[in-house]
Coordinates of C-alpha atoms in Angstrom, one line a residue:
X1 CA -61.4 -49.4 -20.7
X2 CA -62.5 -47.0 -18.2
X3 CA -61.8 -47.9 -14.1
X4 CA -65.0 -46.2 -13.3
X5 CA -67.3 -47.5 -10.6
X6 CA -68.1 -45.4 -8.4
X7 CA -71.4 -42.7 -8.5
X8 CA -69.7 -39.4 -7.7
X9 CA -71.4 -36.2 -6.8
X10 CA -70.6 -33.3 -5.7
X11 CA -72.5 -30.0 -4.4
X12 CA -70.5 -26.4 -5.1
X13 CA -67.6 -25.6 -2.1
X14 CA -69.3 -22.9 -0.3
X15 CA -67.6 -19.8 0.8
X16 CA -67.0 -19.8 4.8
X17 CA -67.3 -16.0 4.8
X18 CA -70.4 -16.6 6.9
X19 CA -72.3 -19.2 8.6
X20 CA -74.4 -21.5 6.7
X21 CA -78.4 -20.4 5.9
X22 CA -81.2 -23.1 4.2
X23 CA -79.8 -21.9 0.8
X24 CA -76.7 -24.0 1.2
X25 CA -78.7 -26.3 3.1
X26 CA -81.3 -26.6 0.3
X27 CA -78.4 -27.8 -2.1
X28 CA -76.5 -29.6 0.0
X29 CA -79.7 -31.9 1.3
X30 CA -80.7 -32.2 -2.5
X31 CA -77.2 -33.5 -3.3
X32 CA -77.8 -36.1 0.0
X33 CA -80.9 -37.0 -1.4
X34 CA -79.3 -38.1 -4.5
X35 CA -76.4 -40.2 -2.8
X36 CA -78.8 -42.1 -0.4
X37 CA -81.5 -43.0 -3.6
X38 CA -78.1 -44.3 -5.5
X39 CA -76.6 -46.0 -2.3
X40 CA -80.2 -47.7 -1.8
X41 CA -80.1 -49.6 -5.7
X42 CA -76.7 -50.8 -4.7
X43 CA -74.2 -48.5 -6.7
X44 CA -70.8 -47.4 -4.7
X45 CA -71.5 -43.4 -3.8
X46 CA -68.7 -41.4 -3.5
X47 CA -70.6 -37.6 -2.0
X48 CA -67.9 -34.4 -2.0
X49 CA -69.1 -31.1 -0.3
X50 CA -66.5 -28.7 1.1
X51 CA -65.3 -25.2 1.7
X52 CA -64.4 -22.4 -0.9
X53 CA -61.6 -21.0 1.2
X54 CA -59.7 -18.3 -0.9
X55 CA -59.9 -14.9 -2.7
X56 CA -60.4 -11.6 -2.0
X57 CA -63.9 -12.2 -0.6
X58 CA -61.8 -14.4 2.3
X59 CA -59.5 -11.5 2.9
X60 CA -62.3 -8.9 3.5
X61 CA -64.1 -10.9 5.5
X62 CA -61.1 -12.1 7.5
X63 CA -60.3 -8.0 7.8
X64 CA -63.6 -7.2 9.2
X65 CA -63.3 -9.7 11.7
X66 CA -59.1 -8.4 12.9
X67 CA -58.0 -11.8 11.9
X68 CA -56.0 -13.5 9.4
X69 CA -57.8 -15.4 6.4
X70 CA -56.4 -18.8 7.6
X71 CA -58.2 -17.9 11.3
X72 CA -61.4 -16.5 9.9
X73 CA -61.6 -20.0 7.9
X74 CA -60.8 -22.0 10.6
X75 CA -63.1 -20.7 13.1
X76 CA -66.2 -20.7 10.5
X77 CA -65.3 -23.8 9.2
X78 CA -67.1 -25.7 12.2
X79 CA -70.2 -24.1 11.1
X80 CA -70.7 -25.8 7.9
X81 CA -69.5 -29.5 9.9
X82 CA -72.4 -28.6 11.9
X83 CA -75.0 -28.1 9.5
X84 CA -74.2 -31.4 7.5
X85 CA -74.6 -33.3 10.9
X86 CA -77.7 -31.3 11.6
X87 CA -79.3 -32.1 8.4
X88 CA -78.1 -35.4 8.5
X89 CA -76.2 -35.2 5.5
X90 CA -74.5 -38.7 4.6
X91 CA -71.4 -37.1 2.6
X92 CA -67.9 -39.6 2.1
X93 CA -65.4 -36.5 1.6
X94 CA -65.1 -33.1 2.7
X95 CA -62.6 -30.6 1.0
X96 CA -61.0 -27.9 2.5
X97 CA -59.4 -25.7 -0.5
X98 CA -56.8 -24.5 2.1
X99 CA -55.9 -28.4 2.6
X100 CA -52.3 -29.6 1.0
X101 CA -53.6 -32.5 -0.9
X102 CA -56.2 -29.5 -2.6
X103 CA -52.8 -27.2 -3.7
X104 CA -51.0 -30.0 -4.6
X105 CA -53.8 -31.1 -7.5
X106 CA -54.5 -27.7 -8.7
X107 CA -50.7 -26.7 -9.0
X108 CA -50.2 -30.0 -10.9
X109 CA -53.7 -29.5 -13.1
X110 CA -52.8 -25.5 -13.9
X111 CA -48.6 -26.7 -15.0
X112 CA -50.3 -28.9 -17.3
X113 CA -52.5 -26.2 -18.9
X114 CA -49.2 -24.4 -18.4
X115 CA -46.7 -26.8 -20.2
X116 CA -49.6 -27.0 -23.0
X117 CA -49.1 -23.5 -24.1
X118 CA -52.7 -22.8 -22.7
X119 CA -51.6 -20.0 -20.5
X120 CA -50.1 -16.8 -20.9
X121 CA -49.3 -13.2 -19.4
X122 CA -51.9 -9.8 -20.3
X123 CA -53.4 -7.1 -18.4
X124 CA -56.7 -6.8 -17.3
X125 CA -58.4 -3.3 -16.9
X126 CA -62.5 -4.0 -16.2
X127 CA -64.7 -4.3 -13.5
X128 CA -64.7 -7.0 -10.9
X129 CA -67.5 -8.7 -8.5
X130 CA -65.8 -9.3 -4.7
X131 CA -68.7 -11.0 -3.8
X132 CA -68.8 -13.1 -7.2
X133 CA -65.4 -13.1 -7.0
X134 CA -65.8 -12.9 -10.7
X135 CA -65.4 -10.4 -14.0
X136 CA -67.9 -9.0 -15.9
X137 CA -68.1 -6.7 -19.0
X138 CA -69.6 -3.4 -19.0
X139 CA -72.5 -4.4 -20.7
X140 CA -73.3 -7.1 -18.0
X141 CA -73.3 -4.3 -15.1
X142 CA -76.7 -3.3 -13.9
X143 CA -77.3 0.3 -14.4
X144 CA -73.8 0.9 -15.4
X145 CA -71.9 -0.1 -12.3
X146 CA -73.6 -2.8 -10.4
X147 CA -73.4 -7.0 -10.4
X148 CA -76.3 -8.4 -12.1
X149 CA -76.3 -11.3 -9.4
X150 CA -76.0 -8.9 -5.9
X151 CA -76.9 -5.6 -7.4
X152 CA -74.0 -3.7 -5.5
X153 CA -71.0 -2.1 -7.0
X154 CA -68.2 -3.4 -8.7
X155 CA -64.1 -2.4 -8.3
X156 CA -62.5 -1.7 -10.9
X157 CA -59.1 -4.0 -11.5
X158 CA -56.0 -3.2 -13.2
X159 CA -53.6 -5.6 -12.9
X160 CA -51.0 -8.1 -14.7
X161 CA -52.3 -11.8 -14.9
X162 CA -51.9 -15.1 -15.7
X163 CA -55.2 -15.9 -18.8
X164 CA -56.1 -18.9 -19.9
X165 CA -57.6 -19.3 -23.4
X166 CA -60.8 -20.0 -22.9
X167 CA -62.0 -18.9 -26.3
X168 CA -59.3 -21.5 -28.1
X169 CA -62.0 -24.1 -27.0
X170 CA -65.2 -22.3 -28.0
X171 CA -65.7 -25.1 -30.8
X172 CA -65.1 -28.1 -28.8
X173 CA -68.1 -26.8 -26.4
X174 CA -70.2 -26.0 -28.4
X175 CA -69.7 -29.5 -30.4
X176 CA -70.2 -31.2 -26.4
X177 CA -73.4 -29.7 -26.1
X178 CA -74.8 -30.7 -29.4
X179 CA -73.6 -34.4 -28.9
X180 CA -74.8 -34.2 -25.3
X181 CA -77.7 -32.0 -25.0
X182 CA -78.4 -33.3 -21.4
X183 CA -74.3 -32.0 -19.8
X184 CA -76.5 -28.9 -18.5
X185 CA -80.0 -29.2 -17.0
X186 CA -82.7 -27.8 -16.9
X187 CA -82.9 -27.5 -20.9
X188 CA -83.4 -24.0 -20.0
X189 CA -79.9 -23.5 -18.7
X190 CA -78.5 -25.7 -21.3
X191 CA -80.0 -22.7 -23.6
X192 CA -78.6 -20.2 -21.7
X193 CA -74.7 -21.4 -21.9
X194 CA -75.0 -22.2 -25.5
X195 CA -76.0 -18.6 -26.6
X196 CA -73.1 -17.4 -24.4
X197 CA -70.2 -19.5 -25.7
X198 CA -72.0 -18.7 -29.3
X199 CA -71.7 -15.0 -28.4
X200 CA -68.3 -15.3 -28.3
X201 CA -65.6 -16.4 -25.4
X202 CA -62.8 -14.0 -24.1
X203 CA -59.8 -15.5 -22.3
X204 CA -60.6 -15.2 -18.1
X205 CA -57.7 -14.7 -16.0
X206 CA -56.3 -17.5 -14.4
X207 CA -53.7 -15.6 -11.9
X208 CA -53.7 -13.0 -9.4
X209 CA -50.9 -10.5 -8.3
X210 CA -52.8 -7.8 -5.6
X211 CA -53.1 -10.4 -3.0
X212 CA -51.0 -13.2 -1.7
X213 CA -53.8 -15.3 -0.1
X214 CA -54.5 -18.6 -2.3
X215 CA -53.3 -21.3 -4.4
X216 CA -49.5 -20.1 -5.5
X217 CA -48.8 -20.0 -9.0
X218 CA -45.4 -22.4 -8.6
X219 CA -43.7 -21.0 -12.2
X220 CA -44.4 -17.3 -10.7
X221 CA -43.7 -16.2 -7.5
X222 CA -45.9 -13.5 -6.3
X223 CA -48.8 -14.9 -8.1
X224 CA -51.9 -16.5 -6.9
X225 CA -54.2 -18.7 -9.4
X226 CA -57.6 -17.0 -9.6
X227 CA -60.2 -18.4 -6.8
X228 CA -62.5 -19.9 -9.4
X229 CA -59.6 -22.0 -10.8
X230 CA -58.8 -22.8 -7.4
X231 CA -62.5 -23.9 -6.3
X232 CA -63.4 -25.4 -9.5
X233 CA -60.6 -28.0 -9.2
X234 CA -61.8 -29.4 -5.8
X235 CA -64.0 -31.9 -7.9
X236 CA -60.7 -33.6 -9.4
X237 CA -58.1 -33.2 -6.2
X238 CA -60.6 -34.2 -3.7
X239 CA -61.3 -37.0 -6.1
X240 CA -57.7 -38.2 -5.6
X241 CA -56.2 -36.2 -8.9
X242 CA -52.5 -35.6 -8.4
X243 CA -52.4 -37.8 -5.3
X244 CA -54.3 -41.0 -5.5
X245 CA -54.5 -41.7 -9.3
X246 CA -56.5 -45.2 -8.7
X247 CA -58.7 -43.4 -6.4
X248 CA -59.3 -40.4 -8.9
X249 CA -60.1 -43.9 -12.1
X250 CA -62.8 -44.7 -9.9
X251 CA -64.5 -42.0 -9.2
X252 CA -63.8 -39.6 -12.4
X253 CA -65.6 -38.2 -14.0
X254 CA -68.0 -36.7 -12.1
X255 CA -72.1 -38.4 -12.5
X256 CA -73.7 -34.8 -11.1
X257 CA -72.4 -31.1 -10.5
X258 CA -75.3 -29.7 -8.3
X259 CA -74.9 -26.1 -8.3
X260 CA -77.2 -23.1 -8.0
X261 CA -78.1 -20.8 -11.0
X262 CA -76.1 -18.1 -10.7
X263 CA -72.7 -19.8 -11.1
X264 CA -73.7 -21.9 -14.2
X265 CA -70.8 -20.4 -16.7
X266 CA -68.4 -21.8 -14.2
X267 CA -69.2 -24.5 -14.4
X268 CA -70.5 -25.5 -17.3
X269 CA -68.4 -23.1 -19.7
X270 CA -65.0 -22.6 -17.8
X271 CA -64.5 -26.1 -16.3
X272 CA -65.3 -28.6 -19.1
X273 CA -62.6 -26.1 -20.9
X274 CA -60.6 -26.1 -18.3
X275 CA -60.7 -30.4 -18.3
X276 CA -60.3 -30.3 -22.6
X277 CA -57.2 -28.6 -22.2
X278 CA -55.9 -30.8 -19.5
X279 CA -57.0 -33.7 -21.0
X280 CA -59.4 -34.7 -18.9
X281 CA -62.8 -36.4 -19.4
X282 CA -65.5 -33.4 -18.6
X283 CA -68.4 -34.0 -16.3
X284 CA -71.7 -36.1 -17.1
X285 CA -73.9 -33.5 -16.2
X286 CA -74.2 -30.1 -14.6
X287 CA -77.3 -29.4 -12.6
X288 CA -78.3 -25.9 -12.0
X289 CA -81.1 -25.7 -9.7
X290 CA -83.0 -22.3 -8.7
X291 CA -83.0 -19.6 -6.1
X292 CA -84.6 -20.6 -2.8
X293 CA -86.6 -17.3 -2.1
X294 CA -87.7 -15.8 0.9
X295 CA -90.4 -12.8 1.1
X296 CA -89.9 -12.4 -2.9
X297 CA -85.7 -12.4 -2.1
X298 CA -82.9 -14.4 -3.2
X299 CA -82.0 -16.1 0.1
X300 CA -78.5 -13.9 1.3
X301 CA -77.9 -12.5 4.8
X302 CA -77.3 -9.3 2.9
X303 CA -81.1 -8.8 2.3
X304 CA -81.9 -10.5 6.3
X305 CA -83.1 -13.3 4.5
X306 CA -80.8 -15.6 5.5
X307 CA -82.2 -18.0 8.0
X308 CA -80.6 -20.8 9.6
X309 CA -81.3 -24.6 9.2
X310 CA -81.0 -24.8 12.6
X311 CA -83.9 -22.8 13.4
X312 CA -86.4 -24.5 11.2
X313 CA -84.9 -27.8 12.6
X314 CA -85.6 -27.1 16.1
X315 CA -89.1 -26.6 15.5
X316 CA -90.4 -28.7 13.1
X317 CA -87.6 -31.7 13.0
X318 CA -85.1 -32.7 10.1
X319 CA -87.0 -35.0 8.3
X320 CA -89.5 -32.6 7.7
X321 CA -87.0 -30.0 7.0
X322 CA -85.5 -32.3 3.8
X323 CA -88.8 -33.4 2.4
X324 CA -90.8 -30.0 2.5
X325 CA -88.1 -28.1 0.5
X326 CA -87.6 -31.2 -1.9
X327 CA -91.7 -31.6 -2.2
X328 CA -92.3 -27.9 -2.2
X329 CA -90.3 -26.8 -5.2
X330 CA -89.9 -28.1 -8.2
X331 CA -85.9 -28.7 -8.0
X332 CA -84.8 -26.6 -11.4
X333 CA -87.1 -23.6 -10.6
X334 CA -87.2 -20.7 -8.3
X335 CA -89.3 -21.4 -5.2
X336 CA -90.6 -19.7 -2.3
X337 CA -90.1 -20.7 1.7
X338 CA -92.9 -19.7 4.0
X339 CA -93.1 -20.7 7.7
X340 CA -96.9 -21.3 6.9
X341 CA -96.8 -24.0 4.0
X342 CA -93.6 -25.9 6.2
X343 CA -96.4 -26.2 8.9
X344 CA -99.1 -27.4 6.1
X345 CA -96.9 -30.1 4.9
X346 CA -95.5 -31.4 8.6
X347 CA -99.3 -31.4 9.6
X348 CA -100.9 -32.8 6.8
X349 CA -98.5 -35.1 4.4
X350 CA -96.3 -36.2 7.8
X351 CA -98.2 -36.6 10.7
X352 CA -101.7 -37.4 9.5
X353 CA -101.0 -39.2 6.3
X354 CA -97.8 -41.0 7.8
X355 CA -97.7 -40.6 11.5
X356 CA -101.3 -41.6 11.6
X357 CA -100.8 -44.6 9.5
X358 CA -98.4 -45.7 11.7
X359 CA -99.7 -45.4 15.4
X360 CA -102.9 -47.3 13.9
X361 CA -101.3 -50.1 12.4
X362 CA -99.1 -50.7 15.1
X363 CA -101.9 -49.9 18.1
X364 CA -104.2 -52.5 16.1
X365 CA -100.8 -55.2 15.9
X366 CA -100.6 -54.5 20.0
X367 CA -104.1 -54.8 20.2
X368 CA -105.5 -57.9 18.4
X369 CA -102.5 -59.7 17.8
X370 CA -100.4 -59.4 21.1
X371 CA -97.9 -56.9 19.2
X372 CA -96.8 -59.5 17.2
X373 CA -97.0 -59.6 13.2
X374 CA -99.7 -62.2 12.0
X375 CA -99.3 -64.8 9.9
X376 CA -100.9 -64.1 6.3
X377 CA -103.4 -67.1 6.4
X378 CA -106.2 -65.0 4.5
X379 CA -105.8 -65.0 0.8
X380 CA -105.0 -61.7 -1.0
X381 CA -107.9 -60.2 -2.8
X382 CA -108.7 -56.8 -5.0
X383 CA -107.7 -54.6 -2.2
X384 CA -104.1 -55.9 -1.9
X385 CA -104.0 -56.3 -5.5
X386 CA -104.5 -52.3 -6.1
X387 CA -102.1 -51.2 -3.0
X388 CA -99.6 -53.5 -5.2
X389 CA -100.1 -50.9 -8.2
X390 CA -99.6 -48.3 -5.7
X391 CA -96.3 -49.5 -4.6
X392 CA -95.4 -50.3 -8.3
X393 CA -96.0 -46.6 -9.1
X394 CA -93.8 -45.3 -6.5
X395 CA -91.4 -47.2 -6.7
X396 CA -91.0 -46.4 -10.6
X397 CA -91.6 -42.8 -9.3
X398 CA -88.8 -42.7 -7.3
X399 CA -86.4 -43.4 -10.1
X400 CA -87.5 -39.6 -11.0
X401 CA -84.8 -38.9 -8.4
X402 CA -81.7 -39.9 -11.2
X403 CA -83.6 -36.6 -13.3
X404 CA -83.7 -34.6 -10.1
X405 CA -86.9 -34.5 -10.1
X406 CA -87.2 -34.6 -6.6
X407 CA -90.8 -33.3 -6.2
X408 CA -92.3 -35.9 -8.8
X409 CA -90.8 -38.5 -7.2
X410 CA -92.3 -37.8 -3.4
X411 CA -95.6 -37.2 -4.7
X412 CA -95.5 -41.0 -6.4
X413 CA -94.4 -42.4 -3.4
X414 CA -96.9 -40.3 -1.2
X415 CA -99.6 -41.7 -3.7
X416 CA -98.5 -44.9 -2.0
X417 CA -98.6 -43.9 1.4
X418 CA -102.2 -42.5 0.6
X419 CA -103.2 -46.1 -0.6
X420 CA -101.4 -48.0 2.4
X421 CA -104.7 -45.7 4.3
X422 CA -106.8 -46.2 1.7
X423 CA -106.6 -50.2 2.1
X424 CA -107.1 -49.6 6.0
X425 CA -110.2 -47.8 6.1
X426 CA -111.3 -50.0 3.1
X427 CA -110.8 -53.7 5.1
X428 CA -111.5 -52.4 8.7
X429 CA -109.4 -54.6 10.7
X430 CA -111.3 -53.4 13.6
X431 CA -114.3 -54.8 12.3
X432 CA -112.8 -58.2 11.1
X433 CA -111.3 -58.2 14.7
X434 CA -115.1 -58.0 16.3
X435 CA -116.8 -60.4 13.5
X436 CA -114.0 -62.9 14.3
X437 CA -112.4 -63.3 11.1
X438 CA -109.4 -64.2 11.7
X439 CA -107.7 -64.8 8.8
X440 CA -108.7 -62.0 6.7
X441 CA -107.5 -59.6 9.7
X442 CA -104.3 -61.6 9.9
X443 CA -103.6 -60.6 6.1
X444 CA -104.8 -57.3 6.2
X445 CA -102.6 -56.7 9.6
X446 CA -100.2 -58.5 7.7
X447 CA -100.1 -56.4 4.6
X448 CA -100.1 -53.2 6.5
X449 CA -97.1 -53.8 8.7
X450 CA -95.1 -55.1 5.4
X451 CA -96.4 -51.9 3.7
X452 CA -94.7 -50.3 6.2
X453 CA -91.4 -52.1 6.1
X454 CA -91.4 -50.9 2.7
X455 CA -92.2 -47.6 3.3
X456 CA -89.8 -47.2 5.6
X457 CA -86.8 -48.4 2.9
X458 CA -88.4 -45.9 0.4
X459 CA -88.3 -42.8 2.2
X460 CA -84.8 -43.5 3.5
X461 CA -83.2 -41.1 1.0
X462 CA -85.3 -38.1 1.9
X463 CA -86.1 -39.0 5.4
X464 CA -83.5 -40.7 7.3
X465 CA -84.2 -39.9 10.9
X466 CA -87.9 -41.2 10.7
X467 CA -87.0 -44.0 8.3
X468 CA -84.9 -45.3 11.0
X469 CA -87.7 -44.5 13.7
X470 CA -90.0 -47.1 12.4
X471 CA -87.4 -49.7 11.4
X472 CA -87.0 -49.9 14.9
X473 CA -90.4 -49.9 15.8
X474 CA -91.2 -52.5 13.3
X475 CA -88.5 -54.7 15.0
X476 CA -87.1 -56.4 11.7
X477 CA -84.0 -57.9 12.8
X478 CA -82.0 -56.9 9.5
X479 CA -80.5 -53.0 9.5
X480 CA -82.2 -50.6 7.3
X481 CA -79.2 -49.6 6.0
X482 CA -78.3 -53.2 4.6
X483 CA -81.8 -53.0 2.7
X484 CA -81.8 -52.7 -1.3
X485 CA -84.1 -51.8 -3.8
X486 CA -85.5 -53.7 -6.0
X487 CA -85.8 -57.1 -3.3
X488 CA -86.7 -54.5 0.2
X489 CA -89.5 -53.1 -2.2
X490 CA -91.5 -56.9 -2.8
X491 CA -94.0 -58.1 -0.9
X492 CA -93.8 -60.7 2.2
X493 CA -90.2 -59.5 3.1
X494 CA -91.1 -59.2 7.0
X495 CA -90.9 -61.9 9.0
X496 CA -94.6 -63.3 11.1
X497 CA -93.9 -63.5 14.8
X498 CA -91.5 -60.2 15.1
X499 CA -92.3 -58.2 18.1
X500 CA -93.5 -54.2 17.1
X501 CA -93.7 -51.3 19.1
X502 CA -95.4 -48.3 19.3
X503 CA -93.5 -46.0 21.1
X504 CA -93.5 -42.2 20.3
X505 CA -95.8 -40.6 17.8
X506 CA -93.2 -40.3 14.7
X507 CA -94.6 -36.8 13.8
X508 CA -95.9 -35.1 17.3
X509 CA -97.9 -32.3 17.0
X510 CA -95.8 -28.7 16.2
X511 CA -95.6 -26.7 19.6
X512 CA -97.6 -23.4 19.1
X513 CA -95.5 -20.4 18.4
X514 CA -94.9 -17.9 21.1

């Protein structure tokens, strides 16, 4: 019986050849998302990002600069500490490939694939993606000699390596994605790596002998194991494979990869091979989402398109930052960033439909009832009756998150936040306050403030900072991060007589742009 019980997922280890732009951030926030939704309906999260820290890509890079690999990775490193506190990303591990514990695993994983007979020694004579830090065929090449992914040139390699026989287990994939036609999503990349392994697999190289920086190869001096061997295995070593086996039962295998298009036959042709002929159970599911464009472009610093969380942070905040790209773009597409529609959604789904809901509830609490919640003495009627299927709808909705389906799953519970106004321009506690009926204004005040207690557990996930904000200004004496779904999500959960405070508009208006 398996000693699983524990959510784990993991985003892809980025290269630190650069500092981080809203592409990784897009991912990495998406993968944050997740962990928080599964944290919130009580499940035991483990959340792995990291660095991809080897290869030749390092070395150039490293060159360019006048420093050593190890020195160019340790100075950008900070970097990508600093974005996951800037975008308040809530991750429980973070692996450095260049770390002991990370050698340790994939020198153990690649002796077994060794010792199994599923390595050997060939030469390879094609052309080679730096940037990909991957192979291709001629037929693959743009225009004869370029990537198809960056569109630049390719070298062309020549050397003795270490292969692994990838096309021995051909069969066995293509048998795991007709038992399990869900292991890649979208369906449409599902399609895409089934008519590639039914094309026919070639053995990849597993070693390398032109360079000395990476993961040595401990039956071959001289040799390095190929970086996308390397990186790949940070999902199992970081998991505690090869050094904490108790730790590695709980955790493995792996609920969601969340990775990017372009690196899909990685991950969801290579590795689950790579695991078969270890032995090891493959991954649940692989989840390839699309590009994040800018101006029509891939987002890359190559192209100047390469813009920095921190810059959209600054200006319009972090909470906005995670829920525009997350209610934007439908997660397993393409989708376009634009400085415009960020200020459209800040203005019109933040600050008027939430931050407005707010300051009037709690001005009206501060006004009629001495900034304390009311007592419910009024009986419900139809208009709490429909704001309940509101909040039953968005709270189904935001299950949508387990799919990835990020946008559905904001616009359900936004459906929710429209109906919280809906219900406050419908009862008028302004006008119950002048007629003098007080009971009906106690339950509609009532109602909104608990409305809000349980809007602020449901957009926890997506929207920490703020969520966190009107907690506090709520004044609930329980922590928002103790709250659970399905119990924080029922009605009546906050207490009559606690003290609420206005305080600071939760959305200001955006300063004007110089």
């Amino acid at each position: 019986m398996s000693a699983k019980d524990t959510f784990y997922v993991t985003t892809p280890i980025y290269y630190p050849n650069d500092i981080p732009h809203i592409g990784h951030g897009y991912t990495t926030v998406a993968a944050d998302v997740l962990a928080r939704w599964r944290r919130l309906i009580g499940d035991r999260v483990h959340f792995l990002t990291g660095t991809d820290e080897h290869g030749l890509n390092i070395v150039r890079a490293a060159g360019a600069r006048g420093m050593t690999p190890q020195e160019h990775v340790d100075d950008i490193n900070p970097r990508w500490h600093e974005m996951l506190v800037t975008l308040r990303i809530a991750n429980d591990d973070f692996i450095r490939t260049t770390e002991q514990r990370h050698t340790s695993g994939v020198q153990a994983f690649m002796q077994r694939l060794h010792d199994n007979g599923d390595l050997y020694t060939a030469t390879y004579s094609g052309p080679y993606c730096v940037r990909c830090e991957a192979y291709y065929t001629t037929e693959e090449l743009v225009e004869n000699e370029l990537c198809p992914i960056h569109r630049r040139p390719v070298d062309r390699l020549e050397q003795e390596n270490w292969f692994f026989r990838l096309s021995k287990y051909a069969p066995a994939l293509l048998e795991l994605f007709e038992q399990r036609p869900d292991f890649v999503q979208p369906d449409v990349r599902m399609n895409e790596v089934r008519a590639f392994v039914e094309g026919g697999l070639t053995d990849i190289s597993a070693s390398r002998s032109a360079f000395d920086w990476g993961v040595p190869v401990p039956w071959e001096p001289g040799h390095v194991f190929y970086v996308w061997f390397d990186a790949l295995l940070n999902y199992v070593t970081a998991a505690g494979f090869g050094t904490d086996d108790a730790a590695f039962a709980r955790r493995w295998p792996v609920d969601v990869h969340l990775i990017g298009k372009d690196i899909i036959r990685f991950h969801a042709v290579y590795w689950p091979a790579m695991l078969m002929a270890a032995d090891i159970e493959v991954p649940r599911q692989v989840y390839a989402h699309g590009f994040l464009l800018v101006g029509g472009e891939k987002m890359s610093k190559s192209n100047a398109t390469g813009i920095r969380p921190t810059e959209l942070v600054e200006h319009f905040g972090v909470d906005c930052y995670r829920y525009y790209f997350l209610r934007e773009i439908s997660f397993g597409h393409d989708g376009s960033f634009s400085w415009e529609s960020m200020e459209q959604r800040y203005t019109t789904d933040l600050a008027n439909d939430l931050g407005n809901l707010v300051n009037r509830v709690l001005n009206m609490v501060s006004s009629y009832c001495d900034a304390r919640v009311p007592d419910p003495t009024g009986e419900p009627g139809e208009a709490e009756a429909a704001l309940g299927e509101d909040l039953d709808r968005a709270v189904v909705g935001l299950q949508s998150i387990d799919r990835l389906e990020f946008k559905k799953a904001l616009e359900d519970l936004w459906v929710f936040v429209s109906g919280v106004n809906r219900y406050v321009e419908a009862r008028a506690p302004w006008k119950l306050n002048k007629t003098g009926a007080s009971d009906d204004l106690a339950r509609c005040l009532y109602t909104a403030v608990d409305a809000l207690r349980i809007i602020a557990v449901l957009i926890s996930p997506v929207m920490p900072v703020a969520a966190e904000r009107l907690w506090a200004k709520l004044g609930l004496p329980s922590a928002l991060d103790e709250q659970r779904l399905p119990d924080a999500g029922r009605w009546g959960a906050t207490p009559v007589g606690v003290t609420v405070q206005r305080g600071d508009l939760l959305f200001p208006k955006l300063e004007e742009q110089p």
